[in-house]
mmCIF file of C-alpha atoms in Angstrom:
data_model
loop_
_atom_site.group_PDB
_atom_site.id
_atom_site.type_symbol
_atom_site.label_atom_id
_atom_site.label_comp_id
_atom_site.label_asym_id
_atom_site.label_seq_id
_atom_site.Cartn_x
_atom_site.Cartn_y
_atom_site.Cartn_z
ATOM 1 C CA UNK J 1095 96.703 66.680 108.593
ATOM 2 C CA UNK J 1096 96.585 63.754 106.248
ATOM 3 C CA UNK J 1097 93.255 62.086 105.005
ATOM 4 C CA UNK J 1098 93.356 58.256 104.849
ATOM 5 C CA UNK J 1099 91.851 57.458 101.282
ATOM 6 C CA UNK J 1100 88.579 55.159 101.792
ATOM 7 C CA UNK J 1101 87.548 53.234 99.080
ATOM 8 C CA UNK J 1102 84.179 53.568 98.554
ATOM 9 C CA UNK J 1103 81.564 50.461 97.164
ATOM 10 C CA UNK J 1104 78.828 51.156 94.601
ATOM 11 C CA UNK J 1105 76.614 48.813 94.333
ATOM 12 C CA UNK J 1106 74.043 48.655 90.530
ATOM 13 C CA UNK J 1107 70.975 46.815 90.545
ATOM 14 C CA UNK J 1108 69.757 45.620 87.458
ATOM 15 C CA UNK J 1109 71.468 45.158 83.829
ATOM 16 C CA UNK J 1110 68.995 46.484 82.459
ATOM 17 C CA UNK J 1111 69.563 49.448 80.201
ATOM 18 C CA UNK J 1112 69.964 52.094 83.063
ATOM 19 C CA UNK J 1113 71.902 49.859 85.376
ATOM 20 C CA UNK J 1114 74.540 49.443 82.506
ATOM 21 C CA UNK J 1115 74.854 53.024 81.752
ATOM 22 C CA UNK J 1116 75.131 53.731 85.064
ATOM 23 C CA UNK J 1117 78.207 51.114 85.545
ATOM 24 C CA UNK J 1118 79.513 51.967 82.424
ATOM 25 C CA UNK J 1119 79.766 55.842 83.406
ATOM 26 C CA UNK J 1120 81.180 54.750 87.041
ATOM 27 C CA UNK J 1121 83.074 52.258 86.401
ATOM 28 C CA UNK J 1122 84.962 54.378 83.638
ATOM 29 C CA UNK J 1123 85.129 57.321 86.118
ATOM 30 C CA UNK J 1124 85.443 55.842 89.854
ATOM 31 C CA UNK J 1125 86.415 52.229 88.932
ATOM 32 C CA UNK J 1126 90.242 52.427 89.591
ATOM 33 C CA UNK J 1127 89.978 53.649 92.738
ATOM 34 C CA UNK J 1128 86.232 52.662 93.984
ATOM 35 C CA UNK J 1129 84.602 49.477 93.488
ATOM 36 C CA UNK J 1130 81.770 49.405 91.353
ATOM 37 C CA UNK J 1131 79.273 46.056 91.087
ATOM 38 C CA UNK J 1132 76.798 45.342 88.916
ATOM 39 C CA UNK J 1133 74.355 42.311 89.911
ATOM 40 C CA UNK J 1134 71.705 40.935 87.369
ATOM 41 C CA UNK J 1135 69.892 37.583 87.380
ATOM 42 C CA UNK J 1136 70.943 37.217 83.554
ATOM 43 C CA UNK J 1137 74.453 36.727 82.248
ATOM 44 C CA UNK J 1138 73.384 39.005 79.473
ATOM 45 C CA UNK J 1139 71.927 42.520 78.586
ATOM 46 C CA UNK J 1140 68.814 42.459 76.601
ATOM 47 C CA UNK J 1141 67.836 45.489 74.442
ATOM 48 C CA UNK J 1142 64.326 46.392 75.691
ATOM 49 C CA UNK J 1143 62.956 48.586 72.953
ATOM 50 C CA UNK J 1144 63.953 45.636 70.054
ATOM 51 C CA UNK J 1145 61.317 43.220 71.214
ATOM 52 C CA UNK J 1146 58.914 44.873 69.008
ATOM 53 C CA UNK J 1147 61.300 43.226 66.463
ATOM 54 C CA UNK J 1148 61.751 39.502 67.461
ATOM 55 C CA UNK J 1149 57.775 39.970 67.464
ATOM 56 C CA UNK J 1150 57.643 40.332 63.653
ATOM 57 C CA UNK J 1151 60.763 38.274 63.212
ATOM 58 C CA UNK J 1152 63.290 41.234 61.961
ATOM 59 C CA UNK J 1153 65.392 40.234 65.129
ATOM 60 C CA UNK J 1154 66.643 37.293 66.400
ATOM 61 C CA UNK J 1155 67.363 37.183 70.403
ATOM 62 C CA UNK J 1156 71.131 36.851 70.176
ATOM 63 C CA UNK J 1157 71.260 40.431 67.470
ATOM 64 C CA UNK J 1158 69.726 41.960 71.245
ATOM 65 C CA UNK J 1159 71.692 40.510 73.673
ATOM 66 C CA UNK J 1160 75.483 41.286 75.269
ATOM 67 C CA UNK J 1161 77.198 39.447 77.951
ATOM 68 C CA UNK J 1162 77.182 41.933 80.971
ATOM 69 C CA UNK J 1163 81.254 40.649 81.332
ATOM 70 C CA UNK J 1164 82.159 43.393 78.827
ATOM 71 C CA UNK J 1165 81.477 45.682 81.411
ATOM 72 C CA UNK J 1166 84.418 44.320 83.489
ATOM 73 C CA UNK J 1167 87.027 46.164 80.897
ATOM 74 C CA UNK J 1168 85.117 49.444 82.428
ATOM 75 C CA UNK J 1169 86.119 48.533 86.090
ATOM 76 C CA UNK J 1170 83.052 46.648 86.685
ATOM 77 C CA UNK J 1171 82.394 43.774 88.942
ATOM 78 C CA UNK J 1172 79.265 41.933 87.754
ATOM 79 C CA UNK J 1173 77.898 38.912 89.889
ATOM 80 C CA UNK J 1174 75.144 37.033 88.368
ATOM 81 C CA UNK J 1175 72.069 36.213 90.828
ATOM 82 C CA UNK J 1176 68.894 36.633 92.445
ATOM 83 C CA UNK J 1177 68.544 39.748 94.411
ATOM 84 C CA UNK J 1178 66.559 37.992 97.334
ATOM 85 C CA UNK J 1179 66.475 40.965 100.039
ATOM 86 C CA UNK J 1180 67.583 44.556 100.641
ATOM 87 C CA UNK J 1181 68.307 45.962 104.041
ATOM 88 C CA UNK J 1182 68.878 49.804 103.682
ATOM 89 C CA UNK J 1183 69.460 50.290 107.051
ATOM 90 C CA UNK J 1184 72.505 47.864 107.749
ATOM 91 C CA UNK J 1185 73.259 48.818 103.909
ATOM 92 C CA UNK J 1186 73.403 45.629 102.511
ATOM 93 C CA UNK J 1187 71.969 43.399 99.771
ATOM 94 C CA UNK J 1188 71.402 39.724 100.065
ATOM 95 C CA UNK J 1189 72.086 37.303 96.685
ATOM 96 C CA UNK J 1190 72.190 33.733 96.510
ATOM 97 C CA UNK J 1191 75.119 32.464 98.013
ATOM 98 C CA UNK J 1192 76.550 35.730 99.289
ATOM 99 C CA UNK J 1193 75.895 38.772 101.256
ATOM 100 C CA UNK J 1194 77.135 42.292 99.949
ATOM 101 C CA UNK J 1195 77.556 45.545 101.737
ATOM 102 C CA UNK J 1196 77.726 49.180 99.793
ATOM 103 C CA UNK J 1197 78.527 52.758 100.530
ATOM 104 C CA UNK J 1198 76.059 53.735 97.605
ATOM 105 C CA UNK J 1199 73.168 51.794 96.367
ATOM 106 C CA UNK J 1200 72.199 51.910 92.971
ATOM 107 C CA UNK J 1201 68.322 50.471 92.260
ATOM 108 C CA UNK J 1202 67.539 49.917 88.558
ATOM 109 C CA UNK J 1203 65.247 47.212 88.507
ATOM 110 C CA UNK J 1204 62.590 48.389 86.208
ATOM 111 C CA UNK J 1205 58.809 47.050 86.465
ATOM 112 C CA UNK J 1206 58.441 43.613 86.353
ATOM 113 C CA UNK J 1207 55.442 41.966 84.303
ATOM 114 C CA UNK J 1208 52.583 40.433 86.574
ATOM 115 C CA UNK J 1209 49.809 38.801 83.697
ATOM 116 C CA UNK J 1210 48.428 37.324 87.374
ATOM 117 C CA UNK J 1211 46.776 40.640 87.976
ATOM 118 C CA UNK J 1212 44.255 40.926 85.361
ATOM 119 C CA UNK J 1213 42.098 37.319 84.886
ATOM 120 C CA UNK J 1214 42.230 35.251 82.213
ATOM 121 C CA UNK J 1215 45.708 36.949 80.893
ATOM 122 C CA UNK J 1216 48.120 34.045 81.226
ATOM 123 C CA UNK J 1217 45.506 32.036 79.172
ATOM 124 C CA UNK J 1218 44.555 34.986 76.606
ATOM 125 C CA UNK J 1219 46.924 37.215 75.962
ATOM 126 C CA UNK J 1220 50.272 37.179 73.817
ATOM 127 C CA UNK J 1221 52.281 40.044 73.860
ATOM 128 C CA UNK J 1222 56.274 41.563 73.449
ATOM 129 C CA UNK J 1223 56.790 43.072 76.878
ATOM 130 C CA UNK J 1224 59.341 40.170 77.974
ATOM 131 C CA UNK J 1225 62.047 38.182 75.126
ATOM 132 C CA UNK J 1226 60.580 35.182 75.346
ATOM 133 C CA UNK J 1227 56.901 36.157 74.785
ATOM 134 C CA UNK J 1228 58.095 38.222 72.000
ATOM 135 C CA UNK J 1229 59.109 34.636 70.174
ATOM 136 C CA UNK J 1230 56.236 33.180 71.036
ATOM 137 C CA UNK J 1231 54.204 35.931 69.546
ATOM 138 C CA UNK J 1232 56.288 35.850 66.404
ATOM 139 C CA UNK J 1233 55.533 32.412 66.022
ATOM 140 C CA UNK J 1234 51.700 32.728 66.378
ATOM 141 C CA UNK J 1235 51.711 35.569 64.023
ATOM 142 C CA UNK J 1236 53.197 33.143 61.161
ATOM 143 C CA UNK J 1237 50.353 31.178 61.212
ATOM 144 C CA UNK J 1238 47.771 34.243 61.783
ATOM 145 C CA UNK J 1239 45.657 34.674 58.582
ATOM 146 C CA UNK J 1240 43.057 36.579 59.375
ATOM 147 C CA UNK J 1241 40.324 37.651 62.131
ATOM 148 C CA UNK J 1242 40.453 40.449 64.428
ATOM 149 C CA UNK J 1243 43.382 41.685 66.585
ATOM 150 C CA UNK J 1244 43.171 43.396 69.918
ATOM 151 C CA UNK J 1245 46.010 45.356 71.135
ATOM 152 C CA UNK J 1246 45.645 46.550 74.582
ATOM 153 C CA UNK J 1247 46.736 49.018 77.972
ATOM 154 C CA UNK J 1248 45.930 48.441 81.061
ATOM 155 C CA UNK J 1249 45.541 49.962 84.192
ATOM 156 C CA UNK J 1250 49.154 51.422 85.749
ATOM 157 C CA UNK J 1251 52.193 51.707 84.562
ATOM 158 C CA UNK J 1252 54.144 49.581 82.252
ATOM 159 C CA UNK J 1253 57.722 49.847 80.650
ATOM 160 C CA UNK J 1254 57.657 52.153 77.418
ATOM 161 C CA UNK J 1255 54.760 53.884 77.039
ATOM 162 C CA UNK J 1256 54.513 54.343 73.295
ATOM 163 C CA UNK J 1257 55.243 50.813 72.482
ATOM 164 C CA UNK J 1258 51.378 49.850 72.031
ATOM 165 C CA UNK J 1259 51.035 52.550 69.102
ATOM 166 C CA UNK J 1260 54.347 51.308 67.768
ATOM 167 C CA UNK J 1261 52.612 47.334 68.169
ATOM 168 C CA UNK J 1262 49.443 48.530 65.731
ATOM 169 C CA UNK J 1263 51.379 50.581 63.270
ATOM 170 C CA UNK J 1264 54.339 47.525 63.427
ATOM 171 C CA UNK J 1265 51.326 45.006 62.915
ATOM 172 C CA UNK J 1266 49.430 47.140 60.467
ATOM 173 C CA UNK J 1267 52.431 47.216 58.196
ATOM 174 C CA UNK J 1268 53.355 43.559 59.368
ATOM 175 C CA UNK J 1269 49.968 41.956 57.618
ATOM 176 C CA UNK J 1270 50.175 44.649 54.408
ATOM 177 C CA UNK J 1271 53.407 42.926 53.865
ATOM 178 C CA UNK J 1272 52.147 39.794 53.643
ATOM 179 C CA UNK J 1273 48.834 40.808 51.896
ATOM 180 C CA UNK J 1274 46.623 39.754 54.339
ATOM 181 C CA UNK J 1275 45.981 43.642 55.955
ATOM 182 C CA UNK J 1276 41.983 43.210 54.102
ATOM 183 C CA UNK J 1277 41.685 40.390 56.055
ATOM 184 C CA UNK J 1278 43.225 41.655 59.640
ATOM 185 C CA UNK J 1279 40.808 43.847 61.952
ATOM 186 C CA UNK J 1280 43.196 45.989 63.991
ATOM 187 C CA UNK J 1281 41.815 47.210 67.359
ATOM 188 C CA UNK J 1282 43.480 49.404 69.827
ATOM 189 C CA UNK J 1283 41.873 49.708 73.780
ATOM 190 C CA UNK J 1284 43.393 51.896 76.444
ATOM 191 C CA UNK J 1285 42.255 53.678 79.505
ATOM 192 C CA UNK J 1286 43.109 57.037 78.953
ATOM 193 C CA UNK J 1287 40.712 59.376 77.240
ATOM 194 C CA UNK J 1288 40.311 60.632 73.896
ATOM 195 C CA UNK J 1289 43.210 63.366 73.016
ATOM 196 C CA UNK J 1290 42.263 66.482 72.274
ATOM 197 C CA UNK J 1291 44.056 69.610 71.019
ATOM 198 C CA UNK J 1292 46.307 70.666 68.482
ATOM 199 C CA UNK J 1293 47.281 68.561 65.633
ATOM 200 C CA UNK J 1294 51.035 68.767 66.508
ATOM 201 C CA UNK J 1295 50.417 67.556 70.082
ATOM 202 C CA UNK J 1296 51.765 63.716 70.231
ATOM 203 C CA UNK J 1297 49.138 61.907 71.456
ATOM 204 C CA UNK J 1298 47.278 63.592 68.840
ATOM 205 C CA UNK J 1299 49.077 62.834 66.029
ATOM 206 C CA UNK J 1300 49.204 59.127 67.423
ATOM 207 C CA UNK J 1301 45.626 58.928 67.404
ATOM 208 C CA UNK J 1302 45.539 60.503 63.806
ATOM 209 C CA UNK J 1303 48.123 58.083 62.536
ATOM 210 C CA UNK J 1304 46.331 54.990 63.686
ATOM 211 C CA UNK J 1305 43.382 55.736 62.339
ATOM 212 C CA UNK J 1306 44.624 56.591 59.196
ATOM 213 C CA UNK J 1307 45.902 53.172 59.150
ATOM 214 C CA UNK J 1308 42.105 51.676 59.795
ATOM 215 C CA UNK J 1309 42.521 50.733 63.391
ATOM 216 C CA UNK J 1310 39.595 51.630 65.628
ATOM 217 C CA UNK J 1311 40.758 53.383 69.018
ATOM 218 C CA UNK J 1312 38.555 52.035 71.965
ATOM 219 C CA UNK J 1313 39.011 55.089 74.626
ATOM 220 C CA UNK J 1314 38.137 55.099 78.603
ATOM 221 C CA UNK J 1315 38.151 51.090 78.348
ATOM 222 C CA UNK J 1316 39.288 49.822 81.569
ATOM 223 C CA UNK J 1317 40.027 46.143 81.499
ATOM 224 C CA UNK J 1318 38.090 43.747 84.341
ATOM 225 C CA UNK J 1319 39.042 40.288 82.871
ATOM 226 C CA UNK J 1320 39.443 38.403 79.788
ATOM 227 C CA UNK J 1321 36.958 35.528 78.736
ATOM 228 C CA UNK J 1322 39.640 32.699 77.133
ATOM 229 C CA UNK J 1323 36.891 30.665 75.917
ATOM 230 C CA UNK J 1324 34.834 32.857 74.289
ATOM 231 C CA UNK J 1325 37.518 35.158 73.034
ATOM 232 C CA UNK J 1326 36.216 38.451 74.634
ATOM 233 C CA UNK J 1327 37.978 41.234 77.075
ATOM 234 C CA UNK J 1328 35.088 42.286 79.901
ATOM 235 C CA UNK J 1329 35.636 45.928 80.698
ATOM 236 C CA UNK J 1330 33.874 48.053 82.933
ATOM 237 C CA UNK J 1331 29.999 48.661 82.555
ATOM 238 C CA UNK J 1332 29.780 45.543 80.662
ATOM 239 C CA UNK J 1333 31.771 46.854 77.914
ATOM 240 C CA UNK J 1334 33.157 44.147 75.915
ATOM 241 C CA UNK J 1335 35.852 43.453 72.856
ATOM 242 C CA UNK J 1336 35.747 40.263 71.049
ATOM 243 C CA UNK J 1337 39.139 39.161 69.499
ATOM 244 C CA UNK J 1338 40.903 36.694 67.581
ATOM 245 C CA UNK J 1339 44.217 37.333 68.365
ATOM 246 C CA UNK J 1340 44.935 39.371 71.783
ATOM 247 C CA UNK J 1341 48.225 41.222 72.414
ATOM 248 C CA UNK J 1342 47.812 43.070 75.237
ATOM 249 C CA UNK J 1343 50.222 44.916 77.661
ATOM 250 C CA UNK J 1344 50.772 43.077 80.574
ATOM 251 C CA UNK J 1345 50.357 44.590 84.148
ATOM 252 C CA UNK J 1346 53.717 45.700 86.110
ATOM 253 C CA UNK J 1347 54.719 45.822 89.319
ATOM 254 C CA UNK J 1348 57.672 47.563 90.893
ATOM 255 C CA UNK J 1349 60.211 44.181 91.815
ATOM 256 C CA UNK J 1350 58.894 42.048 94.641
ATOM 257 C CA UNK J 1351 62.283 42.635 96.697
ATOM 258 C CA UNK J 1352 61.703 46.633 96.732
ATOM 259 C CA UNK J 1353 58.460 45.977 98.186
ATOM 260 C CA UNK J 1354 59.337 44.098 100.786
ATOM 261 C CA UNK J 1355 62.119 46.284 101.645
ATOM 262 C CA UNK J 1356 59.963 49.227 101.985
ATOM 263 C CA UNK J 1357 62.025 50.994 98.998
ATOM 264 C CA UNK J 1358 59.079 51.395 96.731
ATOM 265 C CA UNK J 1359 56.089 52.608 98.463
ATOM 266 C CA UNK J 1360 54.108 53.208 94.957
ATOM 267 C CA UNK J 1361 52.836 51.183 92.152
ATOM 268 C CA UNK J 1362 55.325 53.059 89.715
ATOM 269 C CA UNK J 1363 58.595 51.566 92.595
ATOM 270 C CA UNK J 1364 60.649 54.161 94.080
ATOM 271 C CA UNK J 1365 59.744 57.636 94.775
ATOM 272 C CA UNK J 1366 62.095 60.429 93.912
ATOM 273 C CA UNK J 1367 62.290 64.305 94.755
#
């Protein structure tokens, strides 16, 4: 007996860079005979981990950026919108002007930055975790010519852990460059504990690398609010740091739209076995 071929529809969320790997790899191997969308609110890829260059000016935005319609040469369908619901029992995902329906559902939305959840951020803090902060950072670094400056984790997860340690050691070398580093205080506040153990351990070595630079490490600092006027971050136990210049690591969030669809049901998004 003869099968009827069913063509099959894989739907990507996010053009991020795991959503485009994953079209790239589908579309290459299914997309002739399966249709494979990707759907992004941008027109573009952006290259995550360079931010920490348009920061200190070595990158401009368009050296990061690649229009997601390359992808169609892989067998790609990309739509460009708002993802405004999914329904993963009727299997379908609700954009802008349109309604889509899929076999196989792709989510790579990444955390999304939420500055609303700690006080004081949006007024305080500068900081590379989205493009156009990253220019805006850049800019205020220009005219930065001395004082003390805060780099800072918060509580929960956030995209690229080691990026902070890159931000002090990028910074550190940033304001030798411009002979100002005698004049810059670097400080560095997280809430994880001191690291302990063997010298070849990473977070180790980290620790031992930025203080070889002359940053102070602030350990076990958990971050209540931030004080815009009088330049201070408020921790627990009336800790405090005062500052000059804050860049601190926004809070994320899984996407609004897995929440509400009941897809993410921790603060990190989706859970996986």
């Amino acid at each position: 007996m003869a099968f009827a071929f069913q063509r099959k529809k894989i739907v990507i969320l996010g053009g991020g860079c795991g959503g485009v790997v994953a079209a790239t790899h589908l579309g290459r191997k299914l997309g002739a005979d399966h249709d494979v969308i990707l759907v992004d609110r941008r027109a573009e890829h952006i290259f995550m981990p360079a931010f920490l260059f348009i920061m200190l000016g070595e990158r401009q935005p368009r050296d990061i950026s690649r229009s997601l319609r390359l992808l169609e040469k892989r067998n790609v369908k990309i739509i460009q919108s708002e993802i405004l619901g999914i329904d993963p029992v009727r299997r379908e995902v609700s954009l802008e002007r349109e309604k889509i329906n899929y076999d196989y559902l792709i989510v790579s939305l990444g955390l999304q930055t939420r500055p609303d959840l700690v006080p004081g951020f949006a007024e305080s803090s500068q900081h590379p975790w989205e493009i156009e902060s990253a220019v805006r950072l850049h800019d205020t670094l220009a005219s930065f010519n001395g004082g003390r400056v805060v780099v800072g984790v918060p509580l929960g997860p956030y995209r690229c852990p080691p990026a902070p340690y890159e931000a002090q050691w990028m910074l550190d070398g940033y304001f030798r460059q411009r002979g100002i580093r005698e004049r810059v205080e670097i400080d560095y506040f997280t809430r994880e504990a001191e690291p302990i153990g063997e010298a070849h351990d990473p977070t180790v070595w980290m620790d031992a690398e930025s203080k070889r630079r002359g940053i102070k490490q602030n350990y076990e600092f958990v971050v209540r609010s931030i004080d815009p006027e009088r330049k201070v971050v408020q921790g627990l136990y009336n800790y405090r740091i005062p500052y000059d210049l804050l860049v601190m690591v926004p809070p994320h969030r899984p996407a609004q739209v897995l929440l509400d669809s009941g897809l993410a049901d921790t603060e990190t998004g989706i859970r996986v076995d």
